[in-house]
Coordinates of C-alpha atoms in Angstrom, one line a residue:
M26 CA 103.8 91.3 120.6
L27 CA 100.9 92.1 118.6
D28 CA 97.6 90.7 119.5
A29 CA 96.5 87.8 117.4
S30 CA 93.8 89.6 116.0
Q31 CA 96.1 92.3 114.7
I32 CA 98.3 89.9 112.5
P33 CA 97.3 90.2 108.8
V34 CA 96.5 87.1 106.8
D35 CA 99.5 85.0 105.7
T36 CA 98.5 82.8 102.8
S37 CA 101.4 80.3 103.0
L38 CA 101.2 80.4 106.9
P39 CA 97.4 81.1 107.6
Q40 CA 97.8 79.5 111.4
L41 CA 100.2 82.4 112.5
P42 CA 97.4 84.4 114.5
A43 CA 96.6 80.9 116.5
L44 CA 100.5 80.5 117.2
V45 CA 100.9 83.7 119.3
D46 CA 97.1 83.6 120.6
D47 CA 98.2 83.0 124.2
D48 CA 94.6 82.2 125.6
A49 CA 94.2 79.6 122.8
I50 CA 97.2 78.1 123.2
A51 CA 97.0 78.1 127.0
A52 CA 93.9 76.2 126.4
R53 CA 95.5 73.3 124.6
F54 CA 98.1 72.9 127.3
R55 CA 95.9 73.0 129.9
A56 CA 93.9 70.0 128.4
H57 CA 97.1 67.7 128.9
A58 CA 98.0 69.0 132.2
L59 CA 98.4 66.0 134.9
P60 CA 95.7 66.0 138.0
G61 CA 96.5 68.7 140.3
W62 CA 98.5 70.7 137.8
T63 CA 97.4 74.5 137.1
L64 CA 98.6 76.5 134.4
R65 CA 99.3 79.9 135.4
R66 CA 100.8 81.5 132.6
C67 CA 101.7 80.9 128.6
R68 CA 103.1 83.0 126.5
A69 CA 104.4 83.1 123.1
Q70 CA 107.8 84.5 123.1
D71 CA 110.7 85.1 121.2
V72 CA 109.0 85.0 117.9
R73 CA 111.2 84.8 114.6
Y74 CA 108.6 84.9 111.6
Y75 CA 109.8 84.6 108.1
P76 CA 106.8 85.9 105.8
G77 CA 105.7 83.2 103.2
A78 CA 107.6 80.5 105.1
T79 CA 107.8 79.5 108.4
C80 CA 107.7 80.8 112.0
L81 CA 110.1 80.0 114.9
L82 CA 109.0 80.6 118.4
A83 CA 109.3 79.7 122.1
Y84 CA 106.4 79.5 124.5
G85 CA 106.9 80.2 128.1
L86 CA 104.9 78.2 130.6
K87 CA 104.5 78.6 134.3
Y88 CA 102.4 75.7 136.2
D89 CA 101.6 74.9 139.9
D90 CA 102.0 71.8 140.9
P91 CA 99.9 69.7 143.4
G92 CA 101.7 71.0 146.3
G93 CA 101.4 74.7 145.1
E94 CA 105.2 75.0 143.9
R95 CA 105.6 77.4 140.6
V96 CA 107.3 75.2 137.9
P97 CA 108.5 77.1 135.0
F98 CA 109.6 75.5 131.8
A99 CA 109.7 76.4 128.0
L100 CA 108.9 74.8 124.9
A101 CA 110.5 75.5 121.3
G102 CA 108.7 75.2 118.6
R103 CA 108.5 75.7 114.4
A104 CA 105.3 76.1 112.3
F105 CA 105.3 74.9 109.0
G106 CA 103.7 76.4 105.7
T107 CA 102.2 74.7 102.6
E108 CA 105.4 72.3 102.2
P109 CA 105.3 68.8 103.7
V110 CA 106.4 68.6 107.2
P111 CA 109.5 66.3 107.5
A112 CA 109.0 63.1 109.4
H113 CA 111.6 64.0 112.0
F114 CA 109.6 66.7 113.1
R115 CA 105.7 64.8 112.8
E116 CA 106.3 61.4 113.7
R117 CA 107.7 61.6 117.5
P118 CA 106.7 60.6 121.0
A119 CA 104.7 62.8 123.1
I120 CA 107.2 65.4 125.0
Q121 CA 107.7 64.3 128.8
T122 CA 107.2 67.7 130.9
P123 CA 107.0 68.1 134.5
A124 CA 103.1 68.9 134.2
G125 CA 102.5 65.6 131.8
P126 CA 103.0 64.7 128.5
I127 CA 102.3 66.9 125.5
P128 CA 102.2 66.0 121.9
A129 CA 105.0 66.8 120.0
Y130 CA 103.0 67.6 116.6
W131 CA 99.7 69.4 116.5
P132 CA 98.5 68.6 112.9
D133 CA 96.0 71.5 112.7
L134 CA 98.5 74.1 113.4
R135 CA 101.2 72.5 111.5
L136 CA 103.2 72.9 114.7
A137 CA 106.3 71.2 116.0
L138 CA 107.3 71.3 119.8
W139 CA 110.3 70.2 121.7
T140 CA 112.2 70.9 124.8
F141 CA 116.1 72.3 124.5
P142 CA 118.1 70.8 123.9
D143 CA 116.0 67.8 122.1
D144 CA 115.8 69.7 118.8
P145 CA 114.4 67.5 115.8
A146 CA 116.5 69.4 113.4
M147 CA 119.7 68.9 115.4
P148 CA 119.8 65.4 116.9
G149 CA 122.9 65.7 118.2
L150 CA 122.4 68.9 120.3
G151 CA 121.4 67.2 123.2
H152 CA 124.2 64.8 123.6
I153 CA 126.8 68.0 122.9
V154 CA 125.1 70.0 125.5
R155 CA 124.6 67.2 128.1
S156 CA 128.3 66.0 127.7
S157 CA 129.7 68.4 130.0
G158 CA 133.0 68.2 128.1
T159 CA 133.6 64.3 128.2
L160 CA 132.4 64.6 124.4
F161 CA 136.4 65.7 123.9
D162 CA 137.5 62.8 125.6
R163 CA 136.4 60.2 123.2
A164 CA 134.5 61.4 120.2
V165 CA 135.6 64.6 119.4
Q166 CA 139.5 65.5 119.3
L167 CA 140.3 69.2 119.1
T168 CA 143.4 70.2 117.6
P169 CA 145.0 71.9 118.8
A170 CA 143.4 71.6 122.3
P171 CA 142.2 74.3 124.2
W172 CA 144.3 73.0 127.4
T173 CA 147.5 71.6 128.0
G174 CA 147.6 68.0 129.8
A175 CA 144.5 66.8 130.7
R176 CA 141.3 68.2 130.2
P177 CA 139.7 70.5 132.7
G178 CA 136.1 70.8 133.8
L179 CA 134.1 72.6 131.4
E180 CA 130.7 74.5 131.9
T181 CA 128.5 74.8 128.8
I182 CA 126.9 78.0 128.2
V183 CA 124.2 78.9 125.3
V184 CA 124.8 81.9 123.9
N185 CA 122.1 82.0 121.4
Y186 CA 119.6 79.1 119.9
V187 CA 117.7 79.5 117.2
P188 CA 115.1 76.7 117.1
A189 CA 115.6 74.3 114.3
K190 CA 118.5 76.1 112.6
R191 CA 121.5 76.3 115.0
C192 CA 122.8 76.8 118.5
I193 CA 125.9 78.6 119.5
L194 CA 127.8 77.4 123.0
R195 CA 130.4 79.0 125.0
Y196 CA 132.7 76.7 127.0
D197 CA 134.3 78.1 130.2
R198 CA 137.3 76.3 132.2
L199 CA 136.2 75.6 135.8
D200 CA 140.1 75.8 136.8
H201 CA 140.1 79.4 135.4
A202 CA 143.6 78.6 134.2
R203 CA 142.8 80.3 131.1
P204 CA 140.2 83.3 131.0
E205 CA 139.6 82.8 127.0
P206 CA 136.6 80.6 126.5
F207 CA 136.2 78.5 123.5
Y208 CA 133.0 78.2 121.3
G209 CA 131.1 75.3 119.6
K210 CA 128.1 75.6 116.7
V211 CA 125.8 73.1 115.8
Y212 CA 123.8 73.3 112.7
A213 CA 120.8 72.2 111.6
T214 CA 121.3 72.3 107.6
D215 CA 125.1 73.3 107.1
D216 CA 127.8 70.8 106.7
A217 CA 130.0 70.7 109.4
Q218 CA 133.0 69.4 107.5
S219 CA 132.2 72.1 104.8
V220 CA 132.2 74.8 107.7
V221 CA 135.3 73.9 109.6
A222 CA 137.3 73.6 106.3
R223 CA 136.1 77.1 105.3
M224 CA 137.3 78.5 108.6
Q225 CA 140.6 76.8 108.2
M226 CA 141.1 78.4 105.1
L227 CA 140.2 81.9 106.2
W228 CA 142.0 81.7 109.2
E229 CA 145.5 80.5 107.3
Y230 CA 144.8 83.4 105.1
A231 CA 144.6 85.8 107.6
V232 CA 147.9 84.4 109.3
R233 CA 149.8 84.3 106.4
R234 CA 148.7 87.2 104.1
A235 CA 146.6 89.6 106.6
P236 CA 147.8 90.1 110.2
E237 CA 145.6 93.5 110.6
L238 CA 142.5 90.7 110.3
G239 CA 141.5 88.5 113.3
L240 CA 139.7 85.4 112.8
A241 CA 138.9 82.7 115.1
R242 CA 141.0 79.4 114.8
P243 CA 139.0 76.4 113.8
L244 CA 139.6 73.4 116.7
G245 CA 137.6 70.7 115.1
C246 CA 134.4 69.2 114.2
D247 CA 132.0 66.0 115.0
P248 CA 130.1 65.2 111.3
V249 CA 127.9 63.0 113.6
R250 CA 126.5 65.5 115.4
N251 CA 127.0 68.3 112.8
A252 CA 129.1 70.5 115.1
V253 CA 132.3 72.5 114.9
W254 CA 134.4 74.4 117.5
Q255 CA 136.7 77.0 117.4
D256 CA 138.8 79.2 119.5
S257 CA 138.0 82.6 120.6
P258 CA 140.0 85.8 118.6
G259 CA 139.6 87.7 121.6
G260 CA 138.5 91.3 122.1
E261 CA 135.6 93.4 122.7
P262 CA 132.3 93.9 120.9
L263 CA 132.6 96.7 118.7
L264 CA 129.6 98.9 120.3
D265 CA 130.9 98.2 123.5
S266 CA 134.3 99.5 122.3
L267 CA 132.7 102.7 120.8
L268 CA 131.6 104.0 123.9
G269 CA 134.1 106.5 124.9
A270 CA 136.5 105.7 122.1
D271 CA 137.5 108.1 119.1
M272 CA 134.7 107.2 116.8
P273 CA 136.3 107.5 113.2
V274 CA 139.6 106.1 114.3
L275 CA 138.2 102.8 115.4
M276 CA 135.7 102.7 112.4
R277 CA 138.7 103.0 110.0
R278 CA 140.3 100.0 112.1
V279 CA 137.1 98.0 111.2
A280 CA 137.3 99.2 107.7
A281 CA 140.9 97.8 107.4
S282 CA 140.1 94.6 108.5
L283 CA 137.1 93.9 106.1
A284 CA 139.4 95.4 103.2
A285 CA 141.9 92.7 104.1
L286 CA 139.2 90.0 104.1
H287 CA 137.7 91.4 100.3
R288 CA 141.5 91.4 99.2
S289 CA 141.8 87.7 99.3
D290 CA 141.0 85.3 96.2
L291 CA 139.7 82.7 98.3
P292 CA 137.1 80.4 96.9
A293 CA 133.5 79.9 97.8
E294 CA 130.5 77.9 96.7
R295 CA 127.9 80.3 97.5
V296 CA 127.4 83.3 94.9
W297 CA 125.6 86.6 96.3
R298 CA 123.6 88.2 93.5
V299 CA 121.8 91.2 93.2
A300 CA 118.7 89.3 92.0
D301 CA 118.7 87.7 95.5
E302 CA 118.2 90.8 97.2
S303 CA 115.8 92.0 94.8
V304 CA 113.5 88.9 95.2
K305 CA 113.7 89.9 99.0
L306 CA 112.8 93.5 98.4
E307 CA 109.4 92.3 96.5
R308 CA 108.8 89.8 99.4
A309 CA 109.6 92.9 102.3
R310 CA 107.2 94.8 100.1
D311 CA 104.3 92.4 100.5
A312 CA 105.0 92.0 104.1
L313 CA 104.9 95.8 105.0
L314 CA 101.9 96.5 103.1
R315 CA 100.1 93.7 104.8
F316 CA 101.3 94.6 108.4
Y317 CA 101.4 98.7 107.8
P318 CA 98.7 99.8 105.2
H319 CA 98.9 103.4 106.4
L320 CA 102.3 103.5 105.1
H321 CA 101.4 102.4 101.8
R322 CA 102.7 105.8 100.2
E323 CA 106.1 105.5 102.0
I324 CA 106.4 101.8 101.2
E325 CA 105.9 102.4 97.7
A326 CA 107.7 105.7 97.1
T327 CA 110.7 103.7 98.8
I328 CA 110.5 100.4 97.5
G329 CA 109.4 101.2 93.7
P330 CA 112.5 103.2 92.9
L331 CA 114.9 100.8 94.3
A332 CA 113.4 97.4 92.5
A333 CA 113.7 99.7 89.3
A334 CA 117.3 100.9 90.0
A335 CA 118.8 97.3 90.7
P336 CA 122.4 97.5 89.2
A337 CA 123.6 94.8 87.3
D338 CA 126.2 92.0 89.2
V339 CA 129.9 93.0 89.1
I340 CA 132.0 91.2 86.7
Q341 CA 135.0 90.8 89.0
T342 CA 133.7 89.4 92.8
A343 CA 135.4 89.4 96.1
A344 CA 135.4 86.9 98.9
V345 CA 132.7 88.6 101.1
H346 CA 131.4 87.7 104.6
G347 CA 127.9 88.0 103.7
D348 CA 126.4 89.0 107.2
F349 CA 128.8 91.9 108.1
H350 CA 127.6 93.9 110.8
C351 CA 128.8 95.3 114.2
N352 CA 127.6 92.2 116.3
Q353 CA 130.2 90.3 114.1
V354 CA 133.2 92.5 114.9
L355 CA 135.3 92.3 118.2
V356 CA 138.3 95.1 119.0
G357 CA 141.5 94.0 120.4
R358 CA 144.3 96.1 121.2
D359 CA 146.6 94.9 118.2
R360 CA 143.6 94.3 115.6
V361 CA 140.1 94.0 114.6
S362 CA 138.6 90.3 114.3
I363 CA 135.4 89.3 112.5
I364 CA 133.3 86.2 113.4
D365 CA 130.7 84.1 112.0
F366 CA 131.4 83.3 108.4
D367 CA 128.3 81.2 108.0
L368 CA 127.3 83.2 104.8
F369 CA 130.9 83.4 103.6
G370 CA 130.8 83.7 99.6
R371 CA 131.8 85.7 96.6
G372 CA 130.0 88.6 94.9
D373 CA 130.1 92.5 95.2
P374 CA 132.3 93.4 98.2
L375 CA 129.9 96.7 98.7
L376 CA 127.1 94.1 99.9
D377 CA 129.2 94.1 103.0
V378 CA 130.0 97.7 103.3
A379 CA 126.2 98.6 103.0
R380 CA 125.3 95.8 105.3
F381 CA 127.5 97.1 107.9
L382 CA 126.5 100.8 107.5
S383 CA 123.0 100.0 107.4
R384 CA 123.0 98.1 110.7
F385 CA 125.4 100.5 112.4
E386 CA 122.9 103.6 111.2
T387 CA 120.1 101.6 113.1
V388 CA 121.9 100.8 116.3
A389 CA 123.6 103.9 117.0
Q390 CA 120.6 105.9 117.1
G391 CA 119.9 107.2 120.6
H392 CA 123.8 106.7 121.4
W393 CA 125.3 109.2 119.2
S394 CA 124.2 112.6 117.6
A395 CA 123.0 112.3 114.0
A396 CA 126.5 114.2 112.9
E397 CA 128.6 111.6 114.7
I398 CA 127.0 108.7 113.2
A399 CA 127.3 110.4 109.6
D400 CA 131.2 111.0 110.3
A401 CA 131.7 107.6 111.8
Q402 CA 130.2 106.3 108.2
R403 CA 132.4 108.6 106.3
A404 CA 135.4 107.5 108.2
F405 CA 135.0 103.7 107.4
V406 CA 134.0 104.3 103.6
S407 CA 136.9 106.6 102.9
A408 CA 139.3 104.5 104.7
Y409 CA 137.8 101.2 102.8
A410 CA 138.0 103.0 99.5
I411 CA 141.7 103.5 99.8
L412 CA 142.7 99.9 101.1
V413 CA 140.8 98.0 98.2
P414 CA 141.9 98.4 94.5
W415 CA 138.7 98.7 92.9
G416 CA 137.5 101.9 94.9
V417 CA 134.0 102.6 96.0
D418 CA 130.8 103.3 93.5
R419 CA 128.8 105.5 95.5
R420 CA 125.8 105.1 93.7
R421 CA 126.2 101.3 93.9
L422 CA 126.7 101.6 97.5
A423 CA 123.8 103.9 98.1
W424 CA 121.5 101.3 96.7
W425 CA 123.0 98.5 98.6
K426 CA 122.5 100.2 101.6
A427 CA 118.8 101.4 100.9
V428 CA 117.8 97.8 100.1
L429 CA 119.5 96.4 103.2
L430 CA 117.7 98.8 105.2
V431 CA 114.3 97.6 104.0
N432 CA 115.4 94.1 103.9
R433 CA 116.8 93.6 107.6
Q434 CA 116.0 96.5 109.2
A435 CA 112.4 97.8 108.3
L436 CA 111.0 94.1 108.4
K437 CA 112.5 93.5 112.1
N438 CA 109.0 94.4 113.6
V439 CA 107.1 92.3 111.3
K440 CA 109.6 89.2 111.9
K441 CA 109.1 89.7 115.6
L442 CA 105.6 90.6 115.5
A443 CA 106.2 93.5 117.4
A444 CA 103.7 95.7 118.7
S445 CA 105.6 99.0 118.3
G446 CA 103.4 100.8 115.9
V447 CA 104.5 102.3 112.5
E448 CA 107.0 104.7 113.6
P449 CA 110.1 102.5 113.9
V450 CA 109.3 101.3 110.1
A451 CA 108.6 104.8 108.9
A452 CA 112.0 105.9 110.0
V453 CA 113.8 103.1 108.7
L454 CA 111.9 103.7 105.1
T455 CA 112.7 107.6 105.4
A456 CA 116.5 106.6 106.3
A457 CA 116.5 104.0 102.9
R458 CA 115.2 106.9 100.9
A459 CA 118.0 108.9 102.4
A460 CA 120.9 106.6 101.6
A461 CA 119.2 106.0 98.0
E462 CA 119.4 109.4 97.5
G463 CA 123.0 110.0 98.8
R464 CA 121.6 111.9 101.8
D465 CA 122.7 110.0 104.6
F466 CA 126.5 110.8 105.2
A467 CA 127.9 112.3 101.9

C-alpha cells in the first residue's frame, strides 16, 4: 500500500492519508488498550477508496494480552467525505474488543468503526451470520427448501464482505447429503424484495425461453434483515475452466448465454446511459492525474479523445447485466451460468460485451499469449454477433471497451491505494488506446 505521505490530496476526503498511516492509527488504538495489553501490529488492509466519495477499509490488529498470548482481531470501517454522517454510524456505543473498548466513531477522521458482523449499514447481518441456519426454522421460509424433511445442520461461510455495502454467504450442509451449497446476500441499500422479484423474473425467463442460459433460482428473502437467498446454478468459474480448454469454443458458449439474456424483453428500473460512464471517465481523469502526474501525457492522450467521441444512447435498449465479467460466469457441462444481477437494467447491450472483454483482457495477461487472448475475444464477439438481431457496431464496441478499461481497470490501483508504481496503469492506458483505435483484436 502507498505510504500516507504519497497519497495526493482529495478535497472531498482530506483525511485519507491519516486513515492509512499505520503508526498514527496504532497510536490511537494503543491509547484505548486495557492495562497489560500491548499492541504489536496495526495495519490498514483491504482498502476500497472511491475518489471524491468515501473509503472502506479494514484494520488488522494484533495484541499481546497480559499473559503474553497473541490476540488478533479486525475492525471494519467507513470514512465519510463532506456529506452528513448518518446517526446509525455516528451515534453508537463503544466497540467491545478483547483489548478494551474502542470508540465506534472518530469525529476528527469522520471514521466509523465496527467488528464483523455488526455492520451499522446492515443491522440484520449479525443475526443472520450467528443463526447457524435456525433463521430458516421460523423467520425465513425458503421455497423451495434446499433440503428434504428436517433442516440439516448448516455451516455459514463468508464468501465476500464489503463493509457498509453487502455480504455474500455460502451455506454448506453438515450432513453432506447434497454437495451443492446455497447462497445468501445481505444488502445495505438494495431492497431485498425488489432483488428477489428481479431474480424470479430472470430465472423464469431462462427456464421457459432460454435453456442455454443458466441462472440461480431464488429461494426466498427476509425484508426485515434485507437479505435474499438463492440456489447454486452449478459449474466451475470461467477462468478455471479456460485452463487446458479449447478457449475459442468455450468463449462462444459464454457469448451464447449473454446473447440469450440480451434477447429477452425483460423490464428493469435501472437505465444504463452513456452519459453516466462519461461522468465516470472525467472522475477517472482527475484521480489518475492526481496519483500519476508523470503519466499526464498518456492520460490525456487516452481520455481526451474518448470523452470527445462519446456516442449517443441507443434507441432500442436491451436487458443488460450491468457488471458482466469473468467472475460472473460459471461453466457447466450442459450450459453456462451467469450470476450476480444486482446491477441489472436496460441499456446498450454492448456495455456487457465490452465489460467482459476489458476484464478478460486484463486478467488473461500472463496466462495466455497475446495471440490466444485476441483469438478468444474474436470468437466471443463473432458468436455474439450471430446470435443477436442487432449485430455489433465495432466502433461503438471499441469506445465502450476503451472507456471501461480506463474506468474499471486503470483505476484499480488508485482504489486499492496500491504501491505498484505507474507501469500497470500505463499498460492499461496503452490497451485502452489500442481498443479505441480497433487495434486490440480486430
